[in-house]
mmCIF file of N, CA and C in Angstrom:
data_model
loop_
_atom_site.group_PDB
_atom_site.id
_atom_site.type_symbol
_atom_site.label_atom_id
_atom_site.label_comp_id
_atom_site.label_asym_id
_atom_site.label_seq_id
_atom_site.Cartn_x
_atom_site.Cartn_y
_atom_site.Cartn_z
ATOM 1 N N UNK J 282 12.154 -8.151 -26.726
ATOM 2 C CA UNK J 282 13.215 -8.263 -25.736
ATOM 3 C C UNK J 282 14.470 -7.579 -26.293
ATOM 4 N N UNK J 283 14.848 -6.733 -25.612
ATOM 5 C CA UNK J 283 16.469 -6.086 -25.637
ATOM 6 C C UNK J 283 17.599 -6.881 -25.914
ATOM 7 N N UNK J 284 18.344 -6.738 -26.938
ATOM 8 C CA UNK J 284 19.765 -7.372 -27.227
ATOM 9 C C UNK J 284 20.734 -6.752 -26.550
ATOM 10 N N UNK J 285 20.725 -5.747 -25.996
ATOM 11 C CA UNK J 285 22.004 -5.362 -25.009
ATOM 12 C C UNK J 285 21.936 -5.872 -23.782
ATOM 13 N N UNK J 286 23.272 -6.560 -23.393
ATOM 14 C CA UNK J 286 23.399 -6.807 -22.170
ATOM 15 C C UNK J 286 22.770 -5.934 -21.027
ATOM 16 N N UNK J 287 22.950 -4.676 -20.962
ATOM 17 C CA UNK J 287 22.560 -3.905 -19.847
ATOM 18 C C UNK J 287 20.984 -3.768 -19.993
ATOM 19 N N UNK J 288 20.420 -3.660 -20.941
ATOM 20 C CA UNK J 288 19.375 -3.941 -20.850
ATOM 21 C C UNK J 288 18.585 -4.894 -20.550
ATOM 22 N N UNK J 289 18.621 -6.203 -21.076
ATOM 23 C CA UNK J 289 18.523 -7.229 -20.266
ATOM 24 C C UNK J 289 18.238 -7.471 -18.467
ATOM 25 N N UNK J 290 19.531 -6.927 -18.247
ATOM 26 C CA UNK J 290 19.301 -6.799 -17.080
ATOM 27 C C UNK J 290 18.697 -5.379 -16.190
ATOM 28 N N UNK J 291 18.268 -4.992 -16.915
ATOM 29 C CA UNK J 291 17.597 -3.158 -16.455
ATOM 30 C C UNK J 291 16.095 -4.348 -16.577
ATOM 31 N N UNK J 292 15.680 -4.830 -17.589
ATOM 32 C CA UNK J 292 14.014 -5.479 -17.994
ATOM 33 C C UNK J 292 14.287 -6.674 -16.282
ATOM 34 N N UNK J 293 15.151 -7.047 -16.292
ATOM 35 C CA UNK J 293 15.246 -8.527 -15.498
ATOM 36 C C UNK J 293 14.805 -7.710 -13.700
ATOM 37 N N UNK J 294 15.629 -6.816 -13.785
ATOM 38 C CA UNK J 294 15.553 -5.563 -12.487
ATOM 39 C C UNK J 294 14.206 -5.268 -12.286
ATOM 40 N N UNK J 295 13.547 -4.506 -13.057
ATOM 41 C CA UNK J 295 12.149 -3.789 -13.863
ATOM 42 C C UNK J 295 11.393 -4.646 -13.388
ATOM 43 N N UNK J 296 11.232 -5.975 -13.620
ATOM 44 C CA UNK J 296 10.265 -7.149 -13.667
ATOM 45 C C UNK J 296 9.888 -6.931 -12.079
ATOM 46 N N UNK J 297 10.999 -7.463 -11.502
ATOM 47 C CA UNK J 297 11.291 -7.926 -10.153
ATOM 48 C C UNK J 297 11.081 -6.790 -9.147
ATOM 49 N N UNK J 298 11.237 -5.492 -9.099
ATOM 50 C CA UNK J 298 10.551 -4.601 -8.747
ATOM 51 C C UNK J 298 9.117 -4.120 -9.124
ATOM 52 N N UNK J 299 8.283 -4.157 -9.914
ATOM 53 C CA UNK J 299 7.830 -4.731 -10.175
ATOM 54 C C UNK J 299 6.612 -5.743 -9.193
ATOM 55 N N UNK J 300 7.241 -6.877 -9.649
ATOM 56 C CA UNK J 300 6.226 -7.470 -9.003
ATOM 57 C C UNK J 300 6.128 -7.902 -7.470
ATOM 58 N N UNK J 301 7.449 -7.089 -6.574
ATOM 59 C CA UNK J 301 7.660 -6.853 -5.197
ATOM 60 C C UNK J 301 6.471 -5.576 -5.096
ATOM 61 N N UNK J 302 6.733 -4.740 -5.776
ATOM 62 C CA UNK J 302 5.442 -3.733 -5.394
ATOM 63 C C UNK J 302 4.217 -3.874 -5.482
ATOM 64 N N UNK J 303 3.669 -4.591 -6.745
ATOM 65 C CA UNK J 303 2.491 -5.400 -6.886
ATOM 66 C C UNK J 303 1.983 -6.092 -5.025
ATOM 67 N N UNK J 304 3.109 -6.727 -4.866
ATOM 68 C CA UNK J 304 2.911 -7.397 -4.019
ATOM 69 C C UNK J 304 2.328 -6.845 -2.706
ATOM 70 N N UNK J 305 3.047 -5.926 -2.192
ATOM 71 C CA UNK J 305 3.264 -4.621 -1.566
ATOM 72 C C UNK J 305 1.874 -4.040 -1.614
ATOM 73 N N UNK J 306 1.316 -3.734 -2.276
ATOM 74 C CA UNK J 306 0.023 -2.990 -2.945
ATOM 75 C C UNK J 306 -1.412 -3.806 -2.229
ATOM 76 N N UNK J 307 -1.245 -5.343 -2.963
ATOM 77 C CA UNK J 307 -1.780 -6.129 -2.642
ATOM 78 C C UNK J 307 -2.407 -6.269 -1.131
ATOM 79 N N UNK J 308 -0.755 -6.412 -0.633
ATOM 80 C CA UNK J 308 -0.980 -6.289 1.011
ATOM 81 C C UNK J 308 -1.788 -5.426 1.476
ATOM 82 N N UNK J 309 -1.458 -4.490 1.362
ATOM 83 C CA UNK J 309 -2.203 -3.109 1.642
ATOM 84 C C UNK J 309 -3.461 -2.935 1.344
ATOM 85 N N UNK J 310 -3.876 -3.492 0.425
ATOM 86 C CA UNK J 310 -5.330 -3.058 0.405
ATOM 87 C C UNK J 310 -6.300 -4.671 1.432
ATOM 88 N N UNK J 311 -5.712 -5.280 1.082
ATOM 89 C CA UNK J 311 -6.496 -6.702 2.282
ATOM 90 C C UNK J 311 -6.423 -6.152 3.758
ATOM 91 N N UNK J 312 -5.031 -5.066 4.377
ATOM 92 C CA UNK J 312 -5.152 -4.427 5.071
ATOM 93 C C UNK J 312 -6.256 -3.607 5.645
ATOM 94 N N UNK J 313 -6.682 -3.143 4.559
ATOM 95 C CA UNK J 313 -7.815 -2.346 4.044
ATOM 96 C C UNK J 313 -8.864 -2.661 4.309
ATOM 97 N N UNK J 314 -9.490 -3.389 4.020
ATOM 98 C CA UNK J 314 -10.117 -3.928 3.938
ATOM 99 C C UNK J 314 -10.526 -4.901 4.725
ATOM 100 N N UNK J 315 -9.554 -5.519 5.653
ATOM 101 C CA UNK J 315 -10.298 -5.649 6.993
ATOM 102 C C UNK J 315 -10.338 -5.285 8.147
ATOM 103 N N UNK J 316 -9.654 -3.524 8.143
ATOM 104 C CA UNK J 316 -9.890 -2.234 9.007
ATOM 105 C C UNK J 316 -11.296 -2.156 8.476
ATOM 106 N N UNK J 317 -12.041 -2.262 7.479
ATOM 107 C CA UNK J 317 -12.839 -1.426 7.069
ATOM 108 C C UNK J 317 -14.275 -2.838 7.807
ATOM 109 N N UNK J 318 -14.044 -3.690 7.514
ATOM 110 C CA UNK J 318 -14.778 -5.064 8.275
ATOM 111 C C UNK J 318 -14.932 -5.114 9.993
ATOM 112 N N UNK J 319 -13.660 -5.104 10.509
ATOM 113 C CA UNK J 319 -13.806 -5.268 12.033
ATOM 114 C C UNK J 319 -13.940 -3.662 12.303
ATOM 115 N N UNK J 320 -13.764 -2.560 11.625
ATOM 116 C CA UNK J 320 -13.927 -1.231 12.541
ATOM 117 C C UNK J 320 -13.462 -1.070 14.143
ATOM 118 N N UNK J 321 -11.926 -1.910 14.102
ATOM 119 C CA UNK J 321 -11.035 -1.883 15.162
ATOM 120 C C UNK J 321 -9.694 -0.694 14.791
ATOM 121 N N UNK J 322 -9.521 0.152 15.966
ATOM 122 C CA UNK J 322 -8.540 0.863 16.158
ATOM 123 C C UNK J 322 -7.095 0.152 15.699
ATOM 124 N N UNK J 323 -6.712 -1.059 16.439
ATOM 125 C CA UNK J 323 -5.512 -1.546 15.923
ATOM 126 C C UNK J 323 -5.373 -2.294 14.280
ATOM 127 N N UNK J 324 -6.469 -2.304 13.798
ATOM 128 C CA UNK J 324 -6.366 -2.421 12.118
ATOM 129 C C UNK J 324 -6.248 -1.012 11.647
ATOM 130 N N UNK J 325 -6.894 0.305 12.139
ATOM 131 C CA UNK J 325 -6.470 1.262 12.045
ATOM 132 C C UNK J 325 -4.775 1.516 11.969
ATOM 133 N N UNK J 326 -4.583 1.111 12.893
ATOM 134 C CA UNK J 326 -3.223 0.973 13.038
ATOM 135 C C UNK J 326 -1.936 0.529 12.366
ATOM 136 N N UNK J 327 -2.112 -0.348 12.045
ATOM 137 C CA UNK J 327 -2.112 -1.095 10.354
ATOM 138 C C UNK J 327 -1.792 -0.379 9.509
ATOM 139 N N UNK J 328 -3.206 0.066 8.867
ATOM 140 C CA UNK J 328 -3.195 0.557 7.551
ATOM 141 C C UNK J 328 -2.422 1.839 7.750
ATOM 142 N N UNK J 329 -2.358 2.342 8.880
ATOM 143 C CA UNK J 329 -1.291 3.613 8.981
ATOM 144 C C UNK J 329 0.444 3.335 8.801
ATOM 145 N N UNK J 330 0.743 2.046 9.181
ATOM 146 C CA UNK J 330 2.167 1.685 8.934
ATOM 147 C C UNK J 330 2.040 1.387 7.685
ATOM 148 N N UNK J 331 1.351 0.532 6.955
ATOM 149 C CA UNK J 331 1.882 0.109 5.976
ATOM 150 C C UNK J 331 1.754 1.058 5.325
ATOM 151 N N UNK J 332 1.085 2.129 4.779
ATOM 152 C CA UNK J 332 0.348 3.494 4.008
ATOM 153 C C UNK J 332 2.124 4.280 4.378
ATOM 154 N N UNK J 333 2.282 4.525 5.598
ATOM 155 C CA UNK J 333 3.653 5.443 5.643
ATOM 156 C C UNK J 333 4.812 4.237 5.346
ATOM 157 N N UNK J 334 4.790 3.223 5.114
ATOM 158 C CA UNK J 334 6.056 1.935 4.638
ATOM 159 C C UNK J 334 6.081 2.261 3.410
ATOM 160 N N UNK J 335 4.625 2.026 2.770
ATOM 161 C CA UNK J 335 4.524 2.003 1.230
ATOM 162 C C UNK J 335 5.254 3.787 0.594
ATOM 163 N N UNK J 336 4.802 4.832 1.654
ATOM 164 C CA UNK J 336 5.506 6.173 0.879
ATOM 165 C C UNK J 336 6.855 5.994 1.066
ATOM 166 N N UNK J 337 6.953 5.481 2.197
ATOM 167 C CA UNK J 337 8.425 6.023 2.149
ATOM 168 C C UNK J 337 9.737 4.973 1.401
ATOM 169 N N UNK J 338 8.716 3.908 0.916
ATOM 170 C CA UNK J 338 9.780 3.316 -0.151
ATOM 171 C C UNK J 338 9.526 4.105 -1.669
ATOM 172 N N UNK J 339 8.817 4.694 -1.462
ATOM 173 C CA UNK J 339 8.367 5.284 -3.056
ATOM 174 C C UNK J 339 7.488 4.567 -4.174
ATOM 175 N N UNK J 340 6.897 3.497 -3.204
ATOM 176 C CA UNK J 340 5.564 2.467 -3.863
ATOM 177 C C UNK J 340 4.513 3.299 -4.200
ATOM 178 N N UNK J 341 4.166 4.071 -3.316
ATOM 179 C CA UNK J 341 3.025 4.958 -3.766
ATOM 180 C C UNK J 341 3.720 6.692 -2.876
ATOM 181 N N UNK J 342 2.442 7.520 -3.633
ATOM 182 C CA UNK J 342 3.082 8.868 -3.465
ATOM 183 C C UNK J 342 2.538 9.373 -1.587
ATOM 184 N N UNK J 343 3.158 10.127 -1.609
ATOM 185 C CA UNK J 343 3.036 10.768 -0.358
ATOM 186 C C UNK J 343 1.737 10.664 -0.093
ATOM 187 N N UNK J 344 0.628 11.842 -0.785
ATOM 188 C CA UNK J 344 -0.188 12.373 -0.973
ATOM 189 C C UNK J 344 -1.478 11.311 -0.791
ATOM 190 N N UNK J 345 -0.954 10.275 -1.449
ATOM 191 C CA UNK J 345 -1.879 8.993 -1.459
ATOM 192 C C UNK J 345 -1.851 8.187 -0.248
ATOM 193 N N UNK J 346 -0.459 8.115 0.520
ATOM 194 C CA UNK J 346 -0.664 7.445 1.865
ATOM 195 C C UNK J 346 -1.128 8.377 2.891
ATOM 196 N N UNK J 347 -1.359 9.636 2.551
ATOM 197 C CA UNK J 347 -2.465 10.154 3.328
ATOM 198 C C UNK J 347 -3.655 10.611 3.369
ATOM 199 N N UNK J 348 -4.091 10.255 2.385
ATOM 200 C CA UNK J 348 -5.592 10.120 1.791
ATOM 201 C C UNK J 348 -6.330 8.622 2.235
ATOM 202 N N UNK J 349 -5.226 7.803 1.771
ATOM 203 C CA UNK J 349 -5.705 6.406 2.898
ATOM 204 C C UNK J 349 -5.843 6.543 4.160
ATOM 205 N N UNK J 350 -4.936 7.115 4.693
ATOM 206 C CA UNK J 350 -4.787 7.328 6.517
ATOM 207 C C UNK J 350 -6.600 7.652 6.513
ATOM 208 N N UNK J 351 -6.458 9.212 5.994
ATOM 209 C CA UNK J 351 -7.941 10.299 6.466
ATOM 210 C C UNK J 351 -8.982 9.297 5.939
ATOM 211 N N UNK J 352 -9.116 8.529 5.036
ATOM 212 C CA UNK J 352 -10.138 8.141 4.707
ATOM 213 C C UNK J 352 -10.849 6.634 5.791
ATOM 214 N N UNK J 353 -9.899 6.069 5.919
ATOM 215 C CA UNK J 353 -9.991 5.150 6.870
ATOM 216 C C UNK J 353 -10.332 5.646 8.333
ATOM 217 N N UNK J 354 -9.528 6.505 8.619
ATOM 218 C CA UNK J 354 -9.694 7.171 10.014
ATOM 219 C C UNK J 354 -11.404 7.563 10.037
ATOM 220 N N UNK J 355 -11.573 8.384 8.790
ATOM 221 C CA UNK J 355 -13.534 9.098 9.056
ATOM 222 C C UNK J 355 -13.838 7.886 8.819
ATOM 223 N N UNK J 356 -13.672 6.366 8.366
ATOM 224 C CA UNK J 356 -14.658 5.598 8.585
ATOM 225 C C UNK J 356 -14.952 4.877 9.465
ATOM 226 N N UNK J 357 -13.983 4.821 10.819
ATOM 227 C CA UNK J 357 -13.523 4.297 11.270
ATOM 228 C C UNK J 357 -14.658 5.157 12.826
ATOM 229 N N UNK J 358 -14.504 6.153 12.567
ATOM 230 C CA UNK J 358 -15.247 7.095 13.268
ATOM 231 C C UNK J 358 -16.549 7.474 13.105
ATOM 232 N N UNK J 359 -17.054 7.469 11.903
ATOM 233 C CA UNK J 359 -18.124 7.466 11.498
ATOM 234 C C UNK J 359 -18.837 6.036 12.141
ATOM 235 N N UNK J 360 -18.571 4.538 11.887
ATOM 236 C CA UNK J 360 -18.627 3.708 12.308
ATOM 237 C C UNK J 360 -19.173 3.658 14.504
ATOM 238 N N UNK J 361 -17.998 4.177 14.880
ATOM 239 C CA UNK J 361 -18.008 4.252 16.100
ATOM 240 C C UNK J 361 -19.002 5.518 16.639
ATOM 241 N N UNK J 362 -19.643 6.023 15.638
ATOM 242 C CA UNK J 362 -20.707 7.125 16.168
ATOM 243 C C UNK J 362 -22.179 6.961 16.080
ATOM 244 N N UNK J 363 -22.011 5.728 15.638
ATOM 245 C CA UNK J 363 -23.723 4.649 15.096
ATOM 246 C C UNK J 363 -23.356 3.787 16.802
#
């Protein structure tokens, strides 16, 4: 643990962001995961807000909330073609 005051509170900050994103993450994939169970459009739907929530706080990268989108979407379709 850090003896400078500002540090202290940079680790105390750190933590707490942290484990809001953890959290964040979490969500998102149970999201996930039961788009991927009911193979309903409006869980589709879902995982598309939270995927563009999560980039645009800077939880995860761009690139990655749209790799979730496409990947969900072909299963989603694939699904509905059986």
């Amino acid at each position: 643990m850090a003896n400078i005051k500002s540090n202290i509170k940079t680790k105390k900050q750190s933590d707490k962001k942290h484990a809001a994103n953890k959290n964040m993450i979490f969500n998102q994939k149970n999201t996930i995961k039961k788009c991927r169970e009911t193979k309903d459009q409006k869980d589709l739907n879902k995982v598309y807000k939270s995927a563009d929530s999560l980039s645009r706080k800077g939880v995860i990268h761009k690139n990655k909330a749209n790799r979730i989108k496409s990947r969900n979407a072909k299963a989603l379709n694939k699904a509905k073609a059986k």
